[in-house]
Short mmCIF file of C-alpha atoms and ligand atoms in Angstrom, two decimals:
data_model
loop_
_atom_site.label_atom_id
_atom_site.label_comp_id
_atom_site.label_asym_id
_atom_site.label_seq_id
_atom_site.Cartn_x
_atom_site.Cartn_y
_atom_site.Cartn_z
CA UNK A 1 121.01 15.27 -65.74
CA UNK A 2 122.12 15.54 -69.33
CA UNK A 3 123.83 18.73 -70.37
CA UNK A 4 122.71 20.68 -67.33
CA UNK A 5 124.62 18.71 -64.75
CA UNK A 6 126.90 20.60 -62.44
CA UNK A 7 128.62 17.63 -60.88
CA UNK A 8 132.05 18.46 -62.24
CA UNK A 9 133.96 15.89 -60.20
CA UNK A 10 136.86 13.67 -61.10
CA UNK A 11 136.51 9.91 -61.24
CA UNK A 12 138.07 8.05 -58.31
CA UNK A 13 140.46 5.19 -58.80
CA UNK A 14 138.31 2.16 -58.19
CA UNK A 15 139.64 -0.71 -60.20
CA UNK A 16 140.57 -3.71 -58.16
CA UNK A 17 138.61 -2.74 -55.06
CA UNK A 18 136.32 -5.26 -53.38
CA UNK A 19 133.86 -2.53 -52.60
CA UNK A 20 133.86 1.07 -53.63
CA UNK A 21 134.38 3.67 -50.97
CA UNK A 22 136.96 5.40 -48.85
CA UNK A 23 137.29 5.71 -45.08
CA UNK A 24 136.95 9.16 -43.54
CA UNK A 25 139.15 9.12 -40.42
CA UNK A 26 137.54 10.40 -37.23
CA UNK A 27 139.19 13.44 -35.65
CA UNK A 28 138.26 12.51 -32.07
CA UNK A 29 139.69 9.63 -30.05
CA UNK A 30 137.52 6.58 -30.71
CA UNK A 31 135.65 5.15 -27.73
CA UNK A 32 136.47 1.66 -26.45
CA UNK A 33 134.16 -1.02 -27.89
CA UNK A 34 131.47 -2.98 -26.03
CA UNK A 35 130.84 -0.44 -23.22
CA UNK A 36 127.68 1.37 -24.33
CA UNK A 37 124.43 -0.60 -23.83
CA UNK A 38 122.50 -1.30 -27.02
CA UNK A 39 119.74 1.32 -27.34
CA UNK A 40 116.34 0.30 -28.65
CA UNK A 41 114.66 3.03 -30.71
CA UNK A 42 111.42 4.35 -29.16
CA UNK A 43 108.19 2.99 -30.65
CA UNK A 44 105.80 5.67 -31.88
CA UNK A 45 102.23 5.49 -30.55
CA UNK A 46 99.52 6.02 -33.19
CA UNK A 47 96.61 8.37 -32.67
CA UNK A 48 93.37 9.11 -34.52
CA UNK A 49 92.97 12.01 -36.88
CA UNK A 50 89.51 13.00 -38.17
CA UNK A 51 91.05 13.81 -41.56
CA UNK A 52 92.08 10.16 -41.91
CA UNK A 53 89.37 8.35 -39.90
CA UNK A 54 90.36 4.82 -40.95
CA UNK A 55 94.08 5.27 -40.39
CA UNK A 56 96.65 4.79 -37.69
CA UNK A 57 97.99 8.33 -37.55
CA UNK A 58 101.53 9.30 -36.55
CA UNK A 59 103.34 12.63 -36.37
CA UNK A 60 107.06 13.15 -36.75
CA UNK A 61 108.97 16.40 -36.46
CA UNK A 62 112.23 16.51 -38.36
CA UNK A 63 114.58 18.60 -36.29
CA UNK A 64 118.17 19.30 -35.37
CA UNK A 65 119.08 17.58 -32.10
CA UNK A 66 122.16 16.84 -30.08
CA UNK A 67 122.72 13.31 -28.88
CA UNK A 68 125.52 11.60 -26.99
CA UNK A 69 126.71 8.90 -29.37
CA UNK A 70 130.33 8.71 -28.27
CA UNK A 71 130.41 8.91 -24.44
CA UNK A 72 131.21 12.44 -23.31
CA UNK A 73 130.73 13.94 -26.77
CA UNK A 74 127.62 15.72 -28.05
CA UNK A 75 126.89 15.14 -31.72
CA UNK A 76 124.62 17.36 -33.74
CA UNK A 77 122.19 15.32 -35.82
CA UNK A 78 119.30 15.73 -38.20
CA UNK A 79 116.59 13.62 -36.66
CA UNK A 80 113.09 12.29 -36.82
CA UNK A 81 111.59 13.39 -33.47
CA UNK A 82 114.94 14.17 -31.88
CA UNK A 83 116.58 10.74 -31.91
CA UNK A 84 118.84 8.63 -34.08
CA UNK A 85 117.59 6.14 -35.12
CA UNK A 86 114.21 7.78 -35.51
CA UNK A 87 111.22 6.28 -33.71
CA UNK A 88 110.04 2.87 -34.87
CA UNK A 89 106.65 2.90 -36.55
CA UNK A 90 104.59 -0.28 -36.34
CA UNK A 91 101.85 -0.87 -38.90
CA UNK A 92 99.37 -3.66 -39.29
CA UNK A 93 98.93 -5.22 -42.70
CA UNK A 94 95.58 -4.01 -44.05
CA UNK A 95 95.46 -0.93 -41.83
CA UNK A 96 96.12 2.40 -43.53
CA UNK A 97 98.97 4.32 -41.92
CA UNK A 98 99.39 8.07 -42.24
CA UNK A 99 102.60 9.74 -41.08
CA UNK A 100 102.60 13.52 -41.04
CA UNK A 101 106.14 14.87 -41.18
CA UNK A 102 106.92 18.44 -40.15
CA UNK A 103 110.21 19.77 -41.48
CA UNK A 104 112.03 22.15 -39.15
CA UNK A 105 115.47 21.27 -40.52
CA UNK A 106 117.54 23.87 -42.41
CA UNK A 107 117.15 21.88 -45.65
CA UNK A 108 114.34 20.44 -47.77
CA UNK A 109 113.61 16.77 -47.14
CA UNK A 110 111.81 13.84 -48.75
CA UNK A 111 110.61 10.80 -46.79
CA UNK A 112 110.72 7.37 -48.41
CA UNK A 113 109.33 4.17 -46.89
CA UNK A 114 111.91 1.68 -48.10
CA UNK A 115 110.31 -1.61 -49.11
CA UNK A 116 106.84 -0.14 -49.03
CA UNK A 117 104.20 -0.91 -51.65
CA UNK A 118 103.16 2.73 -51.76
CA UNK A 119 101.23 4.96 -54.18
CA UNK A 120 103.51 7.39 -56.04
CA UNK A 121 102.33 10.52 -54.23
CA UNK A 122 103.56 9.15 -50.89
CA UNK A 123 106.56 7.17 -52.05
CA UNK A 124 109.03 10.01 -51.64
CA UNK A 125 110.09 10.68 -55.22
CA UNK A 126 113.46 12.48 -54.92
CA UNK A 127 112.11 15.79 -56.19
CA UNK A 128 108.91 15.79 -54.09
CA UNK A 129 110.55 18.11 -51.60
CA UNK A 130 109.09 19.20 -48.29
CA UNK A 131 110.58 22.62 -47.72
CA UNK A 132 111.20 23.71 -44.14
CA UNK A 133 108.27 25.35 -42.46
CA UNK A 134 108.24 29.14 -42.70
CA UNK A 135 110.33 30.66 -39.94
CA UNK A 136 112.83 27.81 -39.99
CA UNK A 137 116.51 28.59 -39.69
CA UNK A 138 117.12 29.32 -43.35
CA UNK A 139 114.94 31.79 -45.24
CA UNK A 140 112.92 30.21 -48.02
CA UNK A 141 114.51 32.16 -50.79
CA UNK A 142 117.96 31.00 -49.78
CA UNK A 143 116.68 27.46 -49.86
CA UNK A 144 117.92 25.54 -52.81
CA UNK A 145 115.67 22.94 -54.28
CA UNK A 146 115.99 21.59 -57.74
CA UNK A 147 117.98 24.65 -58.82
CA UNK A 148 121.06 23.41 -56.99
CA UNK A 149 121.08 20.29 -59.11
CA UNK A 150 120.86 22.31 -62.31
CA UNK A 151 117.57 20.68 -63.21
CA UNK A 152 113.92 21.52 -63.30
CA UNK A 153 111.30 18.85 -62.68
CA UNK A 154 107.86 20.07 -63.78
CA UNK A 155 106.25 16.97 -62.27
CA UNK A 156 107.55 17.53 -58.73
CA UNK A 157 104.93 17.68 -55.99
CA UNK A 158 106.54 19.92 -53.41
CA UNK A 159 105.08 21.16 -50.17
CA UNK A 160 106.05 23.61 -47.49
CA UNK A 161 106.35 22.78 -43.80
CA UNK A 162 104.49 19.51 -43.59
CA UNK A 163 103.38 16.58 -45.65
CA UNK A 164 101.12 13.65 -44.76
CA UNK A 165 102.53 10.46 -46.22
CA UNK A 166 99.64 8.06 -46.78
CA UNK A 167 100.50 4.36 -46.74
CA UNK A 168 97.77 1.81 -47.55
CA UNK A 169 100.00 -0.98 -46.08
CA UNK A 170 98.51 -3.81 -48.11
CA UNK A 171 101.71 -5.85 -47.93
CA UNK A 172 102.67 -8.73 -45.66
CA UNK A 173 104.62 -8.53 -42.40
CA UNK A 174 108.12 -7.22 -43.04
CA UNK A 175 110.97 -5.15 -41.67
CA UNK A 176 110.92 -1.87 -43.58
CA UNK A 177 112.72 1.37 -42.88
CA UNK A 178 112.17 5.02 -43.67
CA UNK A 179 114.83 7.49 -44.61
CA UNK A 180 115.49 10.74 -46.42
CA UNK A 181 115.49 10.63 -50.22
CA UNK A 182 116.18 14.20 -51.36
CA UNK A 183 117.66 14.24 -54.82
CA UNK A 184 121.46 14.52 -54.80
CA UNK A 185 121.54 14.95 -51.00
CA UNK A 186 120.31 11.59 -49.72
CA UNK A 187 123.77 10.47 -48.60
CA UNK A 188 124.37 13.57 -46.49
CA UNK A 189 120.88 13.54 -44.98
CA UNK A 190 120.90 9.87 -44.02
CA UNK A 191 124.46 10.18 -42.71
CA UNK A 192 123.33 12.98 -40.39
CA UNK A 193 120.61 10.80 -38.89
CA UNK A 194 117.46 10.67 -41.01
CA UNK A 195 116.61 6.95 -40.76
CA UNK A 196 114.24 4.79 -38.71
CA UNK A 197 112.50 1.41 -38.68
CA UNK A 198 108.97 0.82 -39.95
CA UNK A 199 107.76 -2.66 -39.07
CA UNK A 200 104.67 -4.34 -40.47
CA UNK A 201 102.86 -7.12 -38.66
CA UNK A 202 100.19 -9.56 -39.83
CA UNK A 203 98.29 -12.65 -38.67
CA UNK A 204 100.60 -15.13 -40.40
CA UNK A 205 103.63 -13.69 -38.59
CA UNK A 206 101.77 -13.46 -35.26
CA UNK A 207 100.89 -17.15 -35.40
CA UNK A 208 104.53 -18.26 -35.53
CA UNK A 209 106.28 -19.43 -32.36
CA UNK A 210 109.26 -17.13 -33.05
CA UNK A 211 110.83 -14.90 -30.36
CA UNK A 212 108.82 -11.75 -29.69
CA UNK A 213 108.60 -8.77 -27.36
CA UNK A 214 111.99 -7.81 -25.96
CA UNK A 215 113.47 -10.88 -27.65
CA UNK A 216 112.67 -9.39 -31.07
CA UNK A 217 115.26 -6.66 -31.62
CA UNK A 218 115.73 -4.35 -34.61
CA UNK A 219 119.43 -3.63 -35.27
CA UNK A 220 120.30 -0.67 -37.48
CA UNK A 221 123.95 -1.02 -38.46
CA UNK A 222 125.67 2.09 -39.84
CA UNK A 223 129.26 3.33 -40.01
CA UNK A 224 130.07 6.94 -39.19
CA UNK A 225 133.05 9.18 -38.53
CA UNK A 226 133.30 12.12 -36.16
CA UNK A 227 134.82 15.56 -36.70
CA UNK A 228 136.91 17.31 -34.04
CA UNK A 229 133.83 19.17 -32.71
CA UNK A 230 131.93 15.91 -32.23
CA UNK A 231 129.73 16.34 -35.26
CA UNK A 232 129.36 13.64 -37.88
CA UNK A 233 132.14 14.09 -40.39
CA UNK A 234 130.70 13.92 -43.90
CA UNK A 235 133.19 14.95 -46.58
CA UNK A 236 130.81 17.21 -48.48
CA UNK A 237 131.90 20.17 -50.56
CA UNK A 238 129.29 22.20 -48.76
CA UNK A 239 129.02 21.12 -45.14
CA UNK A 240 125.62 22.79 -44.75
CA UNK A 241 124.28 20.49 -47.48
CA UNK A 242 122.46 23.48 -48.87
CA UNK A 243 123.74 24.00 -52.33
CA UNK A 244 126.38 21.57 -53.55
CA UNK A 245 124.95 18.24 -54.49
CA UNK A 246 126.74 14.95 -54.37
CA UNK A 247 129.97 13.88 -52.75
CA UNK A 248 133.37 15.01 -53.98
CA UNK A 249 136.28 12.96 -55.13
CA UNK A 250 137.89 10.89 -53.64
CA UNK A 251 134.66 9.88 -51.88
CA UNK A 252 132.50 9.48 -54.96
CA UNK A 253 132.82 5.72 -54.63
CA UNK A 254 131.32 5.81 -51.15
CA UNK A 255 131.87 7.25 -47.68
CA UNK A 256 133.02 4.77 -45.04
CA UNK A 257 133.13 5.64 -41.34
CA UNK A 258 135.61 4.19 -38.85
CA UNK A 259 133.01 3.75 -36.08
CA UNK A 260 130.31 1.09 -36.35
CA UNK A 261 127.03 2.19 -34.79
CA UNK A 262 124.21 -0.16 -33.93
CA UNK A 263 120.96 1.68 -33.16
CA UNK A 264 123.08 4.82 -32.84
CA UNK A 265 125.61 3.45 -30.30
CA UNK A 266 129.27 2.68 -31.05
CA UNK A 267 130.00 -1.09 -30.89
CA UNK A 268 127.31 -1.56 -28.21
CA UNK A 269 126.87 -4.48 -25.85
CA UNK A 270 123.55 -6.25 -25.36
CA UNK A 271 122.81 -8.48 -22.37
CA UNK A 272 120.82 -11.53 -23.42
CA UNK A 273 119.46 -14.64 -21.75
CA UNK A 274 120.46 -18.10 -22.97
CA UNK A 275 117.43 -18.36 -25.26
CA UNK A 276 116.48 -17.63 -28.87
CA UNK A 277 116.37 -14.03 -30.06
CA UNK A 278 115.07 -12.64 -33.30
CA UNK A 279 117.34 -9.94 -34.71
CA UNK A 280 116.13 -7.75 -37.56
CA UNK A 281 119.38 -6.76 -39.21
CA UNK A 282 119.35 -3.61 -41.35
CA UNK A 283 122.41 -2.24 -43.11
CA UNK A 284 121.70 1.50 -42.97
CA UNK A 285 125.26 2.43 -43.95
CA UNK A 286 125.83 4.77 -46.86
CA UNK A 287 128.24 2.51 -48.74
CA UNK A 288 129.69 -0.20 -46.51
CA UNK A 289 128.94 -3.89 -47.05
CA UNK A 290 129.33 -6.29 -44.12
CA UNK A 291 129.91 -9.99 -43.71
CA UNK A 292 128.51 -10.57 -40.25
CA UNK A 293 129.87 -13.46 -38.25
CA UNK A 294 129.82 -14.72 -34.65
CA UNK A 295 132.96 -15.01 -32.56
CA UNK A 296 133.09 -17.59 -31.16
CA UNK A 297 130.78 -19.56 -33.40
CA UNK A 298 128.34 -21.78 -31.53
CA UNK A 299 129.30 -25.47 -31.41
CA UNK A 300 128.46 -26.95 -34.80
CA UNK A 301 128.46 -23.54 -36.52
CA UNK A 302 125.56 -22.06 -38.53
CA UNK A 303 124.78 -19.54 -35.82
CA UNK A 304 122.32 -17.53 -37.93
CA UNK A 305 118.94 -18.99 -38.86
CA UNK A 306 117.44 -16.65 -41.43
CA UNK A 307 113.65 -16.44 -41.19
CA UNK A 308 112.99 -13.31 -43.24
CA UNK A 309 114.33 -11.13 -46.04
CA UNK A 310 113.55 -7.57 -47.18
CA UNK A 311 109.96 -8.41 -48.07
CA UNK A 312 109.00 -10.59 -45.11
CA UNK A 313 109.11 -14.18 -43.92
CA UNK A 314 110.84 -16.85 -45.99
CA UNK A 315 108.88 -19.98 -46.82
CA UNK A 316 111.44 -22.02 -44.87
CA UNK A 317 114.38 -21.05 -42.66
CA UNK A 318 117.92 -20.90 -44.10
CA UNK A 319 120.96 -21.43 -41.87
CA UNK A 320 124.17 -19.46 -42.36
CA UNK A 321 127.63 -19.21 -40.79
CA UNK A 322 127.83 -15.57 -41.89
CA UNK A 323 125.45 -13.00 -43.35
CA UNK A 324 126.56 -10.78 -46.20
CA UNK A 325 124.53 -7.59 -46.11
CA UNK A 326 124.73 -4.72 -48.58
CA UNK A 327 123.38 -1.20 -48.00
CA UNK A 328 119.58 -1.17 -47.42
CA UNK A 329 119.19 -4.95 -47.21
CA UNK A 330 117.45 -6.57 -44.24
CA UNK A 331 118.03 -10.05 -42.85
CA UNK A 332 115.65 -11.30 -40.21
CA UNK A 333 117.59 -13.92 -38.23
CA UNK A 334 117.17 -16.03 -35.11
CA UNK A 335 120.19 -16.57 -32.83
CA UNK A 336 119.97 -19.28 -30.17
CA UNK A 337 122.12 -18.15 -27.25
CA UNK A 338 121.40 -21.41 -25.40
CA UNK A 339 124.11 -22.84 -27.66
CA UNK A 340 126.58 -20.83 -25.55
CA UNK A 341 127.52 -20.91 -21.86
CA UNK A 342 126.11 -18.46 -19.34
CA UNK A 343 128.72 -15.76 -18.82
CA UNK A 344 130.09 -16.10 -22.32
CA UNK A 345 130.52 -13.09 -24.58
CA UNK A 346 129.77 -13.37 -28.28
CA UNK A 347 130.97 -10.73 -30.70
CA UNK A 348 129.11 -9.88 -33.89
CA UNK A 349 132.03 -9.45 -36.26
CA UNK A 350 132.42 -7.95 -39.73
CA UNK A 351 134.66 -10.16 -41.82
CA UNK A 352 134.87 -7.50 -44.54
CA UNK A 353 136.18 -4.90 -42.08
CA UNK A 354 139.61 -4.30 -40.62
CA UNK A 355 140.72 -2.69 -37.38
CA UNK A 356 137.81 -0.84 -35.77
CA UNK A 357 135.38 -1.90 -38.48
CA UNK A 358 136.01 -5.63 -38.03
CA UNK A 359 133.63 -5.69 -35.05
CA UNK A 360 130.02 -4.60 -34.81
CA UNK A 361 128.64 -5.30 -31.33
CA UNK A 362 128.72 -7.86 -28.53
CA UNK A 363 126.21 -10.06 -26.73
CA UNK A 364 126.74 -11.01 -23.10
CA UNK A 365 124.84 -14.10 -21.97
CA UNK A 366 123.61 -13.41 -18.47
CA UNK A 367 121.48 -16.38 -17.37
CA UNK A 368 119.37 -19.35 -18.36
CA UNK A 369 115.68 -18.76 -18.93
CA UNK A 370 112.60 -20.57 -20.16
CA UNK A 371 112.15 -20.55 -23.93
CA UNK A 372 108.88 -21.60 -25.52
CA UNK A 373 109.95 -20.58 -29.02
CA UNK A 374 110.71 -22.83 -31.97
CA UNK A 375 111.66 -22.23 -35.58
CA UNK A 376 109.08 -24.07 -37.68
CA UNK A 377 110.19 -25.81 -40.87
CA UNK A 378 107.55 -23.85 -42.75
CA UNK A 379 107.37 -20.15 -41.95
CA UNK A 380 105.13 -18.73 -44.60
CA UNK A 381 102.89 -19.58 -47.53
CA UNK A 382 103.75 -16.41 -49.45
CA UNK A 383 102.99 -16.81 -53.12
CA UNK A 384 105.74 -17.37 -55.64
CA UNK A 385 106.15 -15.77 -59.05
CA UNK A 386 107.09 -18.02 -61.91
CA UNK A 387 109.27 -17.02 -64.81
CA UNK A 388 106.71 -17.83 -67.48
CA UNK A 389 104.49 -15.05 -66.13
CA UNK A 390 107.03 -12.47 -67.31
CA UNK A 391 105.84 -10.32 -70.19
CA UNK A 392 109.19 -8.87 -71.01
CA UNK A 393 112.81 -8.60 -70.01
CA UNK A 394 114.72 -5.34 -69.62
CA UNK A 395 118.45 -4.89 -69.10
CA UNK A 396 120.15 -2.27 -66.98
CA UNK A 397 123.91 -1.72 -66.79
CA UNK A 398 125.18 -0.11 -63.58
CA UNK A 399 128.47 1.59 -64.39
CA UNK A 400 130.95 4.30 -63.69
CA UNK A 401 130.53 5.70 -67.13
CA UNK A 402 131.53 9.31 -67.25
CA UNK A 403 134.25 11.10 -65.34
CA UNK A 404 131.79 12.75 -62.99
CA UNK A 405 129.01 10.32 -62.17
CA UNK A 406 127.65 6.82 -61.90
CA UNK A 407 125.15 5.78 -64.53
CA UNK A 408 122.47 3.26 -65.46
CA UNK A 409 122.59 2.29 -69.16
CA UNK A 410 125.01 5.15 -69.67
CA UNK A 411 122.57 7.79 -68.39
CA UNK A 412 122.55 9.96 -65.31
CA UNK A 413 119.35 10.28 -63.27
CA UNK A 414 116.58 12.04 -65.14
CA UNK A 415 113.43 12.46 -63.08
CA UNK A 416 111.28 13.33 -66.07
CA UNK A 417 112.05 10.70 -68.71
CA UNK A 418 111.46 7.09 -67.63
CA UNK A 419 113.86 4.34 -68.65
CA UNK A 420 111.06 1.77 -68.36
CA UNK A 421 107.26 1.87 -68.48
CA UNK A 422 106.01 -1.45 -67.10
CA UNK A 423 102.33 -2.02 -67.69
CA UNK A 424 100.16 -1.95 -64.54
CA UNK A 425 99.64 -5.53 -63.36
CA UNK A 426 102.38 -7.00 -65.53
CA UNK A 427 105.33 -9.14 -64.50
CA UNK A 428 108.79 -8.32 -65.82
CA UNK A 429 112.32 -9.68 -65.57
CA UNK A 430 114.98 -7.05 -65.00
CA UNK A 431 118.59 -8.03 -65.73
CA UNK A 432 121.27 -6.03 -63.98
CA UNK A 433 124.90 -5.98 -65.01
CA UNK A 434 127.67 -4.24 -63.12
CA UNK A 435 131.21 -3.03 -63.04
CA UNK A 436 131.73 -2.71 -59.28
CA UNK A 437 129.64 -3.66 -56.26
CA UNK A 438 126.23 -2.03 -56.42
CA UNK A 439 123.27 -2.51 -54.09
CA UNK A 440 120.35 -2.25 -56.50
CA UNK A 441 116.96 -1.22 -55.13
CA UNK A 442 113.59 -0.96 -56.90
CA UNK A 443 110.79 1.09 -55.39
CA UNK A 444 107.15 -0.10 -55.29
CA UNK A 445 107.83 -3.82 -55.70
CA UNK A 446 109.24 -6.82 -53.93
CA UNK A 447 111.07 -9.10 -56.34
CA UNK A 448 112.61 -12.56 -56.47
CA UNK A 449 116.21 -13.11 -57.51
CA UNK A 450 116.14 -15.56 -60.44
CA UNK A 451 119.82 -16.05 -61.23
CA UNK A 452 123.38 -14.85 -60.89
CA UNK A 453 125.51 -15.17 -64.03
CA UNK A 454 122.92 -17.55 -65.42
CA UNK A 455 123.27 -19.89 -62.45
CA UNK A 456 121.08 -20.25 -59.43
CA UNK A 457 120.72 -17.38 -56.94
CA UNK A 458 123.22 -16.95 -54.12
CA UNK A 459 122.89 -17.93 -50.44
CA UNK A 460 121.60 -14.45 -49.50
CA UNK A 461 119.01 -14.16 -52.27
CA UNK A 462 116.19 -16.13 -50.62
CA UNK A 463 112.69 -14.77 -50.32
CA UNK A 464 111.11 -11.52 -51.44
CA UNK A 465 113.57 -8.69 -51.77
CA UNK A 466 113.62 -5.03 -52.71
CA UNK A 467 117.41 -4.66 -52.78
CA UNK A 468 119.93 -7.00 -54.37
CA UNK A 469 123.69 -7.00 -53.81
CA UNK A 470 125.36 -7.02 -57.23
CA UNK A 471 128.88 -8.39 -57.28
CA UNK A 472 131.50 -6.85 -59.60
CA UNK A 473 131.14 -7.87 -63.24
CA UNK A 474 128.11 -9.98 -62.45
CA UNK A 475 124.75 -10.37 -64.16
CA UNK A 476 121.74 -10.78 -61.91
CA UNK A 477 118.13 -11.27 -63.00
CA UNK A 478 115.13 -10.44 -60.83
CA UNK A 479 111.41 -10.83 -61.43
CA UNK A 480 108.71 -8.49 -60.14
CA UNK A 481 105.05 -7.72 -60.62
CA UNK A 482 104.08 -4.06 -60.96
CA UNK A 483 100.68 -3.90 -59.27
CA UNK A 484 98.13 -1.48 -57.87
CA UNK A 485 99.67 1.94 -58.43
CA UNK A 486 100.33 3.59 -61.78
CA UNK A 487 102.80 6.43 -61.63
CA UNK A 488 106.38 7.52 -61.31
CA UNK A 489 108.97 5.68 -59.21
CA UNK A 490 112.73 5.23 -59.08
CA UNK A 491 115.21 2.41 -58.99
CA UNK A 492 118.75 3.12 -57.97
CA UNK A 493 121.97 1.98 -56.40
CA UNK A 494 121.66 2.12 -52.59
CA UNK A 495 125.31 2.99 -52.17
CA UNK A 496 124.09 6.49 -51.32
CA UNK A 497 127.12 8.20 -52.82
CA UNK A 498 126.48 6.38 -56.09
CA UNK A 499 122.80 7.27 -55.85
CA UNK A 500 123.50 10.96 -55.28
CA UNK A 501 126.03 10.91 -58.09
CA UNK A 502 123.25 10.01 -60.51
CA UNK A 503 123.01 6.19 -60.37
CA UNK A 504 119.23 6.33 -60.34
CA UNK A 505 116.55 5.95 -62.99
CA UNK A 506 112.88 6.81 -63.24
CA UNK A 507 110.34 4.16 -64.20
CA UNK A 508 106.67 4.83 -64.77
CA UNK A 509 104.00 2.21 -64.25
CA UNK A 510 101.38 2.83 -66.93
CU1 C2O B 601 116.07 3.10 -49.38
CU2 C2O B 601 115.08 4.71 -52.92
O1 C2O B 601 115.59 3.98 -51.14
CU1 CU B 602 113.01 2.27 -51.47
CU1 CU B 603 126.50 1.58 -56.74
#
């Protein structure tokens, strides 16, 4: 943002913290845990549209809605189609998917398909705003766009009312998600409810004997706090999220809630049979990292068998006692509830939390049932990248550099000037260094983690990923191939407060 920035905020005291962020205390009594049944987000049915004859076509209206999240309390949300999480979209690898979004919210929006291999015009660049349709609650001329950030982006492709996001979906089966990506306001928009799952299927995944149907459950984990009136309590300078970008001190390091929601329900309970289930874990929290565990652990431990990462199936399963998951990461795991007794209750815990945030949800094992599933020793034949293919190495330092923002290589987000221009079709190694915890995400690509501090990758780095959890004062190297689509993309920290406070950089594939 250079000299034009208006984010005149003081730096928070962060040194010595395991993760950056601060809890916002709810102003309503918190509900008791493990009472609300786990909701499953509705699945959107595709239709045909003559304008896109070869595509599965979906429509989503972004609108204000009220939903009962805490029992007996109505919470106003910004939603995709009236629900939080938004509806799940299911695409087939090789089948073009078009999603037309209509914006009836009081603010501009941007939709990003996280993990998608998407052409730049549909990727949801943070300044490609969709302004509310005419007649929406706030008059157009009172609607801030770029102006509120003190910056002008001559390359922005804005639209009014609607936008059709066009996804070729040439990638393999994976658990993706879509969420708002408006420059400097992403944290507030996602916090208020703009997030949903987008799953991709393919023949390789279909052929596996893994759990499916109602034994294949997406779990969107997100922490939130509630204001006295039942609304979500985001500590913004401007509660309408109209004009003041970013998040003020002392929350610049991240906003933590004191309620853990799974699929929009507080500490829900899910009745399961004593069989294998596939759980698609997504950390959709603004800033909170989790270390998910099982209490009690099954006999012999290693309750989680990881079968997939951000970018799809692993080549071979990896077993874990706990899963560390940073904002925006996905872990596709199988849990075998036949390792427990019928009638037993198993709590999904968060070993990085305390008090109300030390628990996530609960499973109740109701009865025995037939189970034809297995976890094969080989899951996928996905191709590997090898280091010698890399044409060049670039280094990016993620830091709290100035007294008012988070930076990459000392610079605040600049949508116009790229920090890197990878050649179309080339393979590059990107080295990330950090001060604090940062959840680093690159658009367009799936990458492999090559190393941490020069040593081998960590236990949660397997498979193709689009987001990597950087530990404080650590150096991590990833390798990616920049294929198919020339144009302008971003990489950024997925701690959304860091992202909004400028920890984002433009790269242009040329
Ligand atoms: Cu999940 Cu650039 O975002
Ligand atoms: Cu993304
Ligand atoms: Cu960060």
